[in-house]
Coordinates of C-alpha atoms and ligand atoms in Angstrom, one line a residue:
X1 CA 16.0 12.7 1.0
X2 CA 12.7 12.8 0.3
X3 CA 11.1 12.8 4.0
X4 CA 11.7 16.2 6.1
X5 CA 12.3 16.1 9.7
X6 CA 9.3 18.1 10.4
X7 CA 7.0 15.0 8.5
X8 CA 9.4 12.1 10.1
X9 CA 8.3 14.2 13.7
X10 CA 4.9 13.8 12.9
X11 CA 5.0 10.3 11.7
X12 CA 7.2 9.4 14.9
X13 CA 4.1 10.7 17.3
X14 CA 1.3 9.0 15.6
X15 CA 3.5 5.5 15.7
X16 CA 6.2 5.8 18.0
X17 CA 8.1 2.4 18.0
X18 CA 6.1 1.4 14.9
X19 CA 8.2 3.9 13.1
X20 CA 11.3 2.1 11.8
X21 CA 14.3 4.5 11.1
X22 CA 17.5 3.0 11.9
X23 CA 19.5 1.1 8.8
X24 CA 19.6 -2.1 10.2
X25 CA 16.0 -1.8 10.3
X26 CA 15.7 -0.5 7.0
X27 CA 17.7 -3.1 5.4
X28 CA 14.9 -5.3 6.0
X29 CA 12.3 -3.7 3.4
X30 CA 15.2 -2.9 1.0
X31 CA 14.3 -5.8 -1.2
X32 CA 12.0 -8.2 -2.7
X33 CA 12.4 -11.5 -4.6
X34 CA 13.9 -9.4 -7.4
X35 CA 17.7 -8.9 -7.3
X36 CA 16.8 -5.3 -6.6
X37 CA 17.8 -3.3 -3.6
X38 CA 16.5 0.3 -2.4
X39 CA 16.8 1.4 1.1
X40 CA 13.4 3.2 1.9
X41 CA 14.2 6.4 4.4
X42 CA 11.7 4.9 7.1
X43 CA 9.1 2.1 8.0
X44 CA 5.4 2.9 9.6
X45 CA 4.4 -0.6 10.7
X46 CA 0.1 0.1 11.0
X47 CA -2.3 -1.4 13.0
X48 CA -5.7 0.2 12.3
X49 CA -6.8 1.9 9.2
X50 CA -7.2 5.1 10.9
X51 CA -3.1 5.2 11.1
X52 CA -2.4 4.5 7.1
X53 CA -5.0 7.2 6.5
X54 CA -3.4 9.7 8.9
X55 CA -0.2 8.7 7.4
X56 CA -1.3 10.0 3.7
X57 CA -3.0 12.9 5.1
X58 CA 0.7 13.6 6.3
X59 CA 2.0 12.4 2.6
X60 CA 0.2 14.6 0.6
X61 CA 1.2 18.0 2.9
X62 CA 4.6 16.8 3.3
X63 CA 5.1 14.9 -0.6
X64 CA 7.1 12.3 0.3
X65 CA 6.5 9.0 -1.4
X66 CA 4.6 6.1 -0.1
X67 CA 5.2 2.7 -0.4
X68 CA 2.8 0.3 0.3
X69 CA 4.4 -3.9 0.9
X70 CA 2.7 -6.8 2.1
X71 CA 5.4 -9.8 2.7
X72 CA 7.3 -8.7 -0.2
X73 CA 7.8 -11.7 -2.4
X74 CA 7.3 -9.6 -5.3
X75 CA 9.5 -10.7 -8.1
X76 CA 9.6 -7.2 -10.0
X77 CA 11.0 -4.1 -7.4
X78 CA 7.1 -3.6 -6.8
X79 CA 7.1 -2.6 -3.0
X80 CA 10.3 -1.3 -3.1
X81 CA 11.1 2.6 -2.3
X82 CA 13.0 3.0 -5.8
X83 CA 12.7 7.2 -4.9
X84 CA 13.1 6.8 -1.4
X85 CA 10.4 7.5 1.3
X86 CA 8.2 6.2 3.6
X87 CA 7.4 2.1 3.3
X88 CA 3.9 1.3 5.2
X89 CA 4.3 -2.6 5.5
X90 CA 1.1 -4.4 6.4
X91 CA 2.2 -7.2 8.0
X92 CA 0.2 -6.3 11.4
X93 CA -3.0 -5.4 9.4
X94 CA -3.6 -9.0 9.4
X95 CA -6.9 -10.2 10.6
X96 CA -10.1 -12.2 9.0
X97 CA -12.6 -9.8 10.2
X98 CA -15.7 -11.4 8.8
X99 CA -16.6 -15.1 7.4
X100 CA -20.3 -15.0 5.9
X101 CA -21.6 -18.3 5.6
X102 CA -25.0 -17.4 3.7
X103 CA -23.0 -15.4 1.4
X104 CA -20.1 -17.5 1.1
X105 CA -18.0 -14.3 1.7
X106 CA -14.7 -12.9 3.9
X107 CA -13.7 -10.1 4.8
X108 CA -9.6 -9.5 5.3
X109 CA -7.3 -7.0 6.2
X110 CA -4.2 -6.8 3.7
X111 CA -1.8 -8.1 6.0
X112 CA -3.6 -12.1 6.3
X113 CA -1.0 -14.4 4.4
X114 CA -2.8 -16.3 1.8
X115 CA -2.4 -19.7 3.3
X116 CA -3.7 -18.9 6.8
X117 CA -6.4 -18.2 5.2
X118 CA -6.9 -21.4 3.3
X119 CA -6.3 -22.9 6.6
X120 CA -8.9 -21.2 8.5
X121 CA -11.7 -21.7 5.5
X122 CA -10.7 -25.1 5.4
X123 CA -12.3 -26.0 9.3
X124 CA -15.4 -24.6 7.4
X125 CA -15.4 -26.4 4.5
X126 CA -14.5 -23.8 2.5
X127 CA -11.5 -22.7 0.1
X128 CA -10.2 -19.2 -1.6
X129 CA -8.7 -20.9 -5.2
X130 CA -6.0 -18.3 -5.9
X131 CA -2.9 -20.2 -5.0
X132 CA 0.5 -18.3 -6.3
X133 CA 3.6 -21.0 -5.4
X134 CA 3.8 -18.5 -2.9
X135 CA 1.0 -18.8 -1.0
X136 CA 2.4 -19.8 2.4
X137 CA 4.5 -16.8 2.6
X138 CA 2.9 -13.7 0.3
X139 CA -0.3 -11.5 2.0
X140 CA -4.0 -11.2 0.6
X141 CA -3.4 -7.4 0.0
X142 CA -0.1 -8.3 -2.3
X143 CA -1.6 -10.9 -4.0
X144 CA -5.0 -8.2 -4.8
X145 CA -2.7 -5.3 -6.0
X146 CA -0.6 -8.2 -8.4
X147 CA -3.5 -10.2 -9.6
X148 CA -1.5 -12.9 -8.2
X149 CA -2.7 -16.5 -9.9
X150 CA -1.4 -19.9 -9.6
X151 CA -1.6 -23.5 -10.2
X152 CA -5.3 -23.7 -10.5
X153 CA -6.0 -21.1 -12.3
X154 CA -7.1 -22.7 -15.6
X155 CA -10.4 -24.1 -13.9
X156 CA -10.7 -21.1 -10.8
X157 CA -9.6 -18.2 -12.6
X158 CA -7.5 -15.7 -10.5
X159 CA -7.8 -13.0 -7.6
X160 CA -9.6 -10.4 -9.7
X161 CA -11.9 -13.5 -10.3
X162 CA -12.5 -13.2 -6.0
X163 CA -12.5 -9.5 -4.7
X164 CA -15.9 -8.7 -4.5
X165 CA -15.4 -4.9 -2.8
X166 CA -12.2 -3.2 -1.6
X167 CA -11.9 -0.5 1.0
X168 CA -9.3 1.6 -0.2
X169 CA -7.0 4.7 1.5
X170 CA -6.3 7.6 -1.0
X171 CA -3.5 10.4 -0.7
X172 CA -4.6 12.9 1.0
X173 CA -6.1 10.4 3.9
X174 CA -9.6 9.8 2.4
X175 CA -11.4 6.5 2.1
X176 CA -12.8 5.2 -1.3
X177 CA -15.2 2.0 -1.4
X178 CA -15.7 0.2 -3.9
X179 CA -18.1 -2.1 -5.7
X180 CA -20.9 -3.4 -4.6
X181 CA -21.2 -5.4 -1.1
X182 CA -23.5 -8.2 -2.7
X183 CA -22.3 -11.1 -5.3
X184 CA -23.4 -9.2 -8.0
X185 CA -23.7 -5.6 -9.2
X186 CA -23.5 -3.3 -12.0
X187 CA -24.4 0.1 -10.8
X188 CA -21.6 2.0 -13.1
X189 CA -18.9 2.2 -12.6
X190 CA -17.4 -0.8 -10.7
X191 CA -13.6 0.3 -9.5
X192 CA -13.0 -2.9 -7.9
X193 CA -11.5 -4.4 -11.0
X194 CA -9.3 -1.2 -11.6
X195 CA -7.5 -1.6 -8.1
X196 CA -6.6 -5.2 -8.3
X197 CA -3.0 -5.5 -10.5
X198 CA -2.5 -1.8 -9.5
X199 CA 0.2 -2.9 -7.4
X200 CA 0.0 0.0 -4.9
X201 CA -0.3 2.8 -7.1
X202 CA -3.3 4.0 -6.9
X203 CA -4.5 3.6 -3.0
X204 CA -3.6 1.4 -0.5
X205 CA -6.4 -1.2 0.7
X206 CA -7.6 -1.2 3.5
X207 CA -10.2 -4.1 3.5
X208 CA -10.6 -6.6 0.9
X209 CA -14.0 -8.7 0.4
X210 CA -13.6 -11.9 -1.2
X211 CA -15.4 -14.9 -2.4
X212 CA -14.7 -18.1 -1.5
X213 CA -15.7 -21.4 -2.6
X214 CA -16.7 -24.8 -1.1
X215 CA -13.9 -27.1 -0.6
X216 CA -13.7 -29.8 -4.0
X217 CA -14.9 -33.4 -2.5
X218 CA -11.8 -35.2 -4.1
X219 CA -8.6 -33.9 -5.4
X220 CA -6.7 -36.2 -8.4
X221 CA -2.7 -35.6 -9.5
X222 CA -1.3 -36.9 -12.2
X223 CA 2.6 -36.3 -12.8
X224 CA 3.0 -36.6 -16.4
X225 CA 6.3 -37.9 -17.9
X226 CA 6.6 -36.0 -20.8
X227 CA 9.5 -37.6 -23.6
X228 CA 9.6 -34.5 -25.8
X229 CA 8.6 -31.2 -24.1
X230 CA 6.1 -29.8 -27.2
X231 CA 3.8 -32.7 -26.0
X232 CA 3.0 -31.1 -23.1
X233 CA 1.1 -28.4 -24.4
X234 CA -0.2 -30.7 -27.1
X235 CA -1.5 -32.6 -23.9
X236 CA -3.4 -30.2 -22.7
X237 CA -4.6 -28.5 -26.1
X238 CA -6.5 -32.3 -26.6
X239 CA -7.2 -32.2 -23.0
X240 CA -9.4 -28.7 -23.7
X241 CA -10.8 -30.1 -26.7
X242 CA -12.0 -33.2 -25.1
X243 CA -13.7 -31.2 -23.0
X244 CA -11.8 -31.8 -19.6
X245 CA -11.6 -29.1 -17.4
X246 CA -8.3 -29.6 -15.4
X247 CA -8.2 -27.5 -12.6
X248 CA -4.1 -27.2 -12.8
X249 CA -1.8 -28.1 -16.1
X250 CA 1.9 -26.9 -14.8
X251 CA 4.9 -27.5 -16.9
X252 CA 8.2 -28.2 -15.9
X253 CA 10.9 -27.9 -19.1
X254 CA 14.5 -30.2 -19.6
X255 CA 16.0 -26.9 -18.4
X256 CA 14.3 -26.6 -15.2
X257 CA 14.6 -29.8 -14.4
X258 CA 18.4 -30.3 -13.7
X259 CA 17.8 -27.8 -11.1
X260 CA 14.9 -29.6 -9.9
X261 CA 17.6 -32.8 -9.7
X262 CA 17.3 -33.6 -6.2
X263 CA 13.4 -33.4 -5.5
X264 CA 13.1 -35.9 -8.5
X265 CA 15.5 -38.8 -7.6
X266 CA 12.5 -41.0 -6.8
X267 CA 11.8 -41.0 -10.7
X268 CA 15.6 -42.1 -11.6
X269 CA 14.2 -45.3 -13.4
X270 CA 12.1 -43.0 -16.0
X271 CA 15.1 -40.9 -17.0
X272 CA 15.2 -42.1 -20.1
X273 CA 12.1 -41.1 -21.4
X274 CA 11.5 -37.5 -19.7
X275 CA 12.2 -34.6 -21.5
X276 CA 9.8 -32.6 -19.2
X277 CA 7.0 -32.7 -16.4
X278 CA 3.2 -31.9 -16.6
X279 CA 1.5 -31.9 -13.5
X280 CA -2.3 -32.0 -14.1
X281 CA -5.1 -32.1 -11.2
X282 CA -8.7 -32.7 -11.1
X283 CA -10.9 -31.5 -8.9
X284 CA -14.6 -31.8 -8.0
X285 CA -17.5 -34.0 -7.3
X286 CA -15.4 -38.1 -7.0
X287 CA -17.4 -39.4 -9.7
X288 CA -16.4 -36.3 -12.1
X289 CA -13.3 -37.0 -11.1
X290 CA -12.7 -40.6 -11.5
X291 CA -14.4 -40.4 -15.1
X292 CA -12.5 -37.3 -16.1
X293 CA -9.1 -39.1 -15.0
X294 CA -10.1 -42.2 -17.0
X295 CA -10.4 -40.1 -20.3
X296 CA -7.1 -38.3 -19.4
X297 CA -5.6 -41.7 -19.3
X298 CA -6.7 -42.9 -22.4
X299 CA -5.3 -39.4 -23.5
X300 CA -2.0 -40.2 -22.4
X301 CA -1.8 -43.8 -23.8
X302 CA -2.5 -42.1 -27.5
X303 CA 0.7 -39.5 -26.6
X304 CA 2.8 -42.8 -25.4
X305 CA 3.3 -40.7 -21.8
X306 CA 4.1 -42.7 -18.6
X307 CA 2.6 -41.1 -15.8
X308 CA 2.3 -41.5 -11.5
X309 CA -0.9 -41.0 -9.8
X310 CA -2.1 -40.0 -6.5
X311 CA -5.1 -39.6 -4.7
X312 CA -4.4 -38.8 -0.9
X313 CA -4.1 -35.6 0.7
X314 CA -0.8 -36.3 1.5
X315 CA 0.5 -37.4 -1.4
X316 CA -1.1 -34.6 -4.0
X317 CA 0.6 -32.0 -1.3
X318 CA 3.9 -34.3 -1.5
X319 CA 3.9 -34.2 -5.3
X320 CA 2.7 -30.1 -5.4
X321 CA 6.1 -29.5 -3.0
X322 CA 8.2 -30.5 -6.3
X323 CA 6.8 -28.1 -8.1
X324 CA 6.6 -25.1 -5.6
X325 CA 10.2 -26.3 -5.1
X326 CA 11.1 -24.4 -8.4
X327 CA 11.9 -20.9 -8.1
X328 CA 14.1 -21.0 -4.7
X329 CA 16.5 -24.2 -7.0
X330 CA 17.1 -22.4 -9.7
X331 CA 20.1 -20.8 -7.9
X332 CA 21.5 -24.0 -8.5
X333 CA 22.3 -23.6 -11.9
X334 CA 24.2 -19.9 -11.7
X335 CA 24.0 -16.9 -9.3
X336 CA 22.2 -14.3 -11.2
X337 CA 18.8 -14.5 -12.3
X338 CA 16.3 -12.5 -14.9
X339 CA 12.5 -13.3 -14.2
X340 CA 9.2 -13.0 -16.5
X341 CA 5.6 -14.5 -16.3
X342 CA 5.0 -14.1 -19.9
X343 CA 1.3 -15.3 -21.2
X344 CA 0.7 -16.8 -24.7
X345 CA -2.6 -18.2 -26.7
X346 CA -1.9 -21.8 -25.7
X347 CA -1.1 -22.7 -29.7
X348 CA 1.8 -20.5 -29.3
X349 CA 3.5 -22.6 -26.5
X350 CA 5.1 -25.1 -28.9
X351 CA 6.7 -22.3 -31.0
X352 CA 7.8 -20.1 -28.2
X353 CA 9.6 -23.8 -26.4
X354 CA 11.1 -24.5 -29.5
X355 CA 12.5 -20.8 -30.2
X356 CA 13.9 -20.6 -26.4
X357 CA 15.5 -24.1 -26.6
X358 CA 17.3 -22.2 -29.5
X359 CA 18.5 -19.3 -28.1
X360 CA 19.5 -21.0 -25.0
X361 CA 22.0 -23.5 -27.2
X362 CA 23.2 -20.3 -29.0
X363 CA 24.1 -18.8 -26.2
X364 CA 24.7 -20.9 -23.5
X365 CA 23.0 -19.1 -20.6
X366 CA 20.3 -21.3 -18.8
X367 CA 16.7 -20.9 -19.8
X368 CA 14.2 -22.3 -17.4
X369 CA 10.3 -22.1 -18.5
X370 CA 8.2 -23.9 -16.5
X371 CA 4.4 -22.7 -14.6
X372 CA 1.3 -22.4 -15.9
X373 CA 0.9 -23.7 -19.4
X374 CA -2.5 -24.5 -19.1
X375 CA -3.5 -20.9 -19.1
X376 CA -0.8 -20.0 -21.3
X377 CA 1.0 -18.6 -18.7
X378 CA 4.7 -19.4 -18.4
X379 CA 7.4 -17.9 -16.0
X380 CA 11.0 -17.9 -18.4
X381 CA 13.9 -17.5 -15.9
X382 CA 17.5 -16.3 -17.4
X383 CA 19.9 -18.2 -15.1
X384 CA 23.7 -16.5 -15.5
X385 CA 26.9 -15.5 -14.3
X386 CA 27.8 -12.2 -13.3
X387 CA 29.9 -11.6 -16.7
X388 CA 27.5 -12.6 -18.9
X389 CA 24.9 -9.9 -18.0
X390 CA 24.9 -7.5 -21.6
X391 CA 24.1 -11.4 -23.2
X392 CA 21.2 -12.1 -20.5
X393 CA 19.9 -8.5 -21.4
X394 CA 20.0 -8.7 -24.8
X395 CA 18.3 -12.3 -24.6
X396 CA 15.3 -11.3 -22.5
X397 CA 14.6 -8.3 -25.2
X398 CA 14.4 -10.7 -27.6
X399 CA 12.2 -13.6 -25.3
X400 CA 10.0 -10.5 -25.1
X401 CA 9.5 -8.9 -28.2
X402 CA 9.2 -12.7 -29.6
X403 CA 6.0 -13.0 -26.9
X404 CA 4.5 -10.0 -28.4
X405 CA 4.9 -11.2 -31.9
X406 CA 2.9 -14.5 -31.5
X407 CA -0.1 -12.1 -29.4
X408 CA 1.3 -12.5 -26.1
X409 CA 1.7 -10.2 -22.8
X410 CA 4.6 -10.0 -21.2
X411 CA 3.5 -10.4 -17.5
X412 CA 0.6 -12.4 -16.5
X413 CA 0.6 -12.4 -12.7
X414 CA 3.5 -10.9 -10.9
X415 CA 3.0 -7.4 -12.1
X416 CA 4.9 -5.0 -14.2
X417 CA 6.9 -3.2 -11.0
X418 CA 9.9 -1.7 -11.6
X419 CA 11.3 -4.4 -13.9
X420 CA 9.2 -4.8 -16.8
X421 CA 8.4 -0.9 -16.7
X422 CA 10.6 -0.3 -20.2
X423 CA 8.6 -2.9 -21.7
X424 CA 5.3 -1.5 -21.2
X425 CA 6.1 0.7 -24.4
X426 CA 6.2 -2.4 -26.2
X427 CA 3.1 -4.0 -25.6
X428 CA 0.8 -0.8 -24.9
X429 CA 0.0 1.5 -27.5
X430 CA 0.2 5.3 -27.1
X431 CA -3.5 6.4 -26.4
X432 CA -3.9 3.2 -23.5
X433 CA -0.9 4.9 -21.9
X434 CA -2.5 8.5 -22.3
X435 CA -5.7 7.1 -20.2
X436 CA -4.1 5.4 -17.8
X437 CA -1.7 8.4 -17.0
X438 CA -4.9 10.4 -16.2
X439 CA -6.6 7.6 -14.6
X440 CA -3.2 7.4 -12.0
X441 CA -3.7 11.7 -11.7
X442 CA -7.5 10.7 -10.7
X443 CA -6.2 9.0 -7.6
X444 CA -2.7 10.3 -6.9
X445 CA -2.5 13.8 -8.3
X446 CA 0.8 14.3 -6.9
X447 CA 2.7 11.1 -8.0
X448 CA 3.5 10.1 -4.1
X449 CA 2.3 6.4 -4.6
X450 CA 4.7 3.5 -5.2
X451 CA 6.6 6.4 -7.7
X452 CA 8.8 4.7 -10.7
X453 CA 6.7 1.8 -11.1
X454 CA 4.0 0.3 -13.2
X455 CA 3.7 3.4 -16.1
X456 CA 6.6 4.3 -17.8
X457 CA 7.0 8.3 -17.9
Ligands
FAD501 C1 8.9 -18.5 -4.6 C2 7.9 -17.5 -5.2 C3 6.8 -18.1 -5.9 C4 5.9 -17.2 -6.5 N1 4.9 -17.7 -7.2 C5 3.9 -16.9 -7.7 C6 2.8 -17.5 -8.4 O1 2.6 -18.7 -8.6 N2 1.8 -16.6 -8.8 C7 1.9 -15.3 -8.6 O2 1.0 -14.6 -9.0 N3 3.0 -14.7 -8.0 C8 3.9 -15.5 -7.5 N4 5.0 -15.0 -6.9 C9 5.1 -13.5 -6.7 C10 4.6 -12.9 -5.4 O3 4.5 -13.9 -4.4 C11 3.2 -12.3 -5.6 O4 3.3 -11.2 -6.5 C12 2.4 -11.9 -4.4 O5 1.1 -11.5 -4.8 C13 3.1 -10.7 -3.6 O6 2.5 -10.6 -2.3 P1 3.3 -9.9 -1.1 O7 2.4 -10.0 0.1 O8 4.6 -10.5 -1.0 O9 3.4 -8.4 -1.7 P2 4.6 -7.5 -1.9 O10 5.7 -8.2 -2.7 O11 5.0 -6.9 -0.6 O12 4.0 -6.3 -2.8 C14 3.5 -6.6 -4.1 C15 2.7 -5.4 -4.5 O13 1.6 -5.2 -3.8 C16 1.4 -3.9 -3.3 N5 0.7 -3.9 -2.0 C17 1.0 -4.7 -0.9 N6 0.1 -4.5 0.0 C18 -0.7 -3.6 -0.4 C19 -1.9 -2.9 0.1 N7 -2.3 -3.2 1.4 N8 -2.5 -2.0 -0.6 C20 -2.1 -1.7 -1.9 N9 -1.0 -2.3 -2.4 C21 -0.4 -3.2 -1.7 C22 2.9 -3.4 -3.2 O14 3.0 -2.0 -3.2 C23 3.5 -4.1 -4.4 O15 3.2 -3.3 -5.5 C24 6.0 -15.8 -6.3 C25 7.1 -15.3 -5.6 C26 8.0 -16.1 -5.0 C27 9.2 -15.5 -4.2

């Protein structure tokens, strides 16, 4: 028990009822979208900025742990209270506080949900890219402290591509701002960058500045029919090369696709020759579009790929449901599940496929890689049964040490968390570690924030 009566007392009269402490109440912010499960001793549920800094002035005279969770879809333990403690959830933080036309600018609190934003920019013709499949359901302030990305980020980039300035609450209740207010700014040295991916462990935000774009004048989907799945990535190597800019290239591999068996019915008549999908999108100005989709074409008749097209709103969303479909079907194929978002130099995509489809015929435990192969960026999902856990182990230590060999990283979006912690050995050497061990003592010099995640000890 890491929270004292006297601290839960104090916490209890600065949020009465928004202090959760019963078990049933509890239960609810005991997980994630990991399989992981860690009961956190009590809930503050905040509503202005002046409670989560009176809560870490109470944290850092009390030391109890404090950690911080926005809708927590996280898929690695990341908001989870792995030491126990005190879980601020910021799902009541959640208003747009500020659109700034002239600047093309907004300002949030943590707690707006990515896609009510997209919503609200949209009525002024505006749009905030990052789009993680998860959009609908994960908050702005999750998605800064993962560096979530998504479907389009080969042409937008990702979130620390869009958070201009952060307002940020430090232990011991003080308030840090970051970066510059204005577009641009270089007056040393910019923390903003350092607080997105930190995944709660170096200050909880408070506000979050973000640029937005104006909305693309016409959207273009093409749903690629792929016969042999290295083609894909040879696809959108030649793509690159002919100097097309998709703003999404997402693969979907043979594995992933018997889970995806329902959703793709409609396409029963191409069976024969799809081996996997490639969903590429263009965006922009129509005629860009239209010309960029006619070269694309002429791309795909070379390769021999069939393909489906659409155009309307309605239909691009229809086809984009398939793919955001993904993750919750994989349950389909067996109950257990291992996650990664690996990232690779794209000419390593065809090697990595080809050494997966390998293991997975060795071994005979599902392997599903499928997302963002246009950026290199693919998320490789062990699918098993409870008695084969030691094999799925063993197997993701070698997917992993095989990314690291061919220049990879081993997570490119949903954060390191409490999952991939081990693994940071791997990939990091020792002097990296060193600095940012004193970088996290800068910031949290007692160890109270989000504790056994992110830096291994
Ligand atoms: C079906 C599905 C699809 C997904 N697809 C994608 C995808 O395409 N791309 C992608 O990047 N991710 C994806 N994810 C992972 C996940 O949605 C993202 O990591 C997302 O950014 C988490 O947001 P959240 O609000 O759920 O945060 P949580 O899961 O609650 O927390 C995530 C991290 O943010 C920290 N945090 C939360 N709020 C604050 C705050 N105010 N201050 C400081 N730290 C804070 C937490 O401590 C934790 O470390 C997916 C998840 C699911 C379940």
């Amino acid at each position: 028990m890491r929270l004292s009566k006297e601290a839960l007392k104090e916490l209890k009269e600065l949020l009465s009822e928004r202090l959760l402490t019963r078990e049933e109440e509890l239960f609810l912010y005991a997980f994630d979208a990991s399989s992981l499960f860690f009961l956190p001793e009590a809930v503050a549920l905040p509503e202005r900025k002046e409670e989560v800094l009176e809560i870490l002035r109470l944290a850092e005279i009390f030391e109890f742990p404090v950690i911080s969770r926005g809708c927590g879809t996280s898929t690695t333990g990341s908001p989870l209270a792995v030491e126990g403690g005190l879980v601020v959830a910021f799902t009541r933080m959640n208003r747009i506080l500020e659109l700034n036309l002239e600047e093309r600018t907004v300002r949030v609190e943590p707690g707006v949900i990515n896609g009510d934003l997209k919503v609200y920019l949209k009525r002024y013709g505006l749009f905030y890219p990052p789009d993680p499949a998860s959009y609908a359901f994960s908050s702005i302030g999750g998605n800064v402290a993962t560096g979530a990305g998504g479907p389009r980020g080969l042409k937008y980039g990702t979130t620390k591509d869009y958070v201009l300035s952060l307002e940020v609450a430090l232990p011991g209740g003080k308030i840090l701002k970051t970066g510059p207010q204005t577009l641009k700014g270089v007056v040393p040295y910019n923390l903003t960058p350092l607080f997105v991916g930190s995944e709660g462990t170096l200050g909880l935000f408070l506000e979050i500045l973000l640029k937005v774009l104006p909305l693309p004048e016409k959207r273009k989907l093409y749903l690629v029919f792929i016969p042999k799945e290295e083609k894909a990535f040879f696809l959108i190597t030649e793509s690159l090369k002919k100097g097309l800019t998709p703003a999404s290239a997402e693969f979907v591999d043979k594995t992933t696709l018997k889970a995806l068996e329902e959703k793709i019915k409609f396409l029963e008549s191409e069976q024969a020759s799809l081996e996997a999908l490639l969903f590429v999108e263009f965006d922009g100005k129509k005629e860009e579009v239209l010309k960029d989709g006619k070269l694309f074409e002429d791309l795909l008749k070379v390769v021999g790929s069939k393909y489906y097209s659409a155009e309307s709103e309605e239909e691009i969303e229809r086809l984009w449901e398939i793919r955001r479909a993904i993750s919750p079907s994989l349950k389909k194929l067996a109950s257990k599940k291992m996650a990664d978002d690996i990232v690779l130099p794209r000419r390593a995509l065809s090697e990595f496929i080809k050494f997966l489809r390998k293991l997975e015929s060795d071994s005979g435990i599902f392997i599903c890689a499928f997302g963002h192969a246009g950026d290199g960026n693919l998320h490789v999902n062990l699918l098993y049964e409870e008695d084969k856990i030691e094999t799925a182990k063993h197997l993701r230590e070698q997917i992993l040490k095989k990314v690291l060999e061919l220049c990879g990283t081993i997570s490119g979006e949903h954060g390191v968390g409490y999952t991939k912690r081990p693994y940071v050995l791997w990939e990091l050497d020792p002097l990296q570690i060193e600095i940012m061990k004193k970088i996290k003592k800068i910031f949290d010099p007692k160890g109270i924030l989000n504790p056994q995640i992110k830096i291994p000890d």
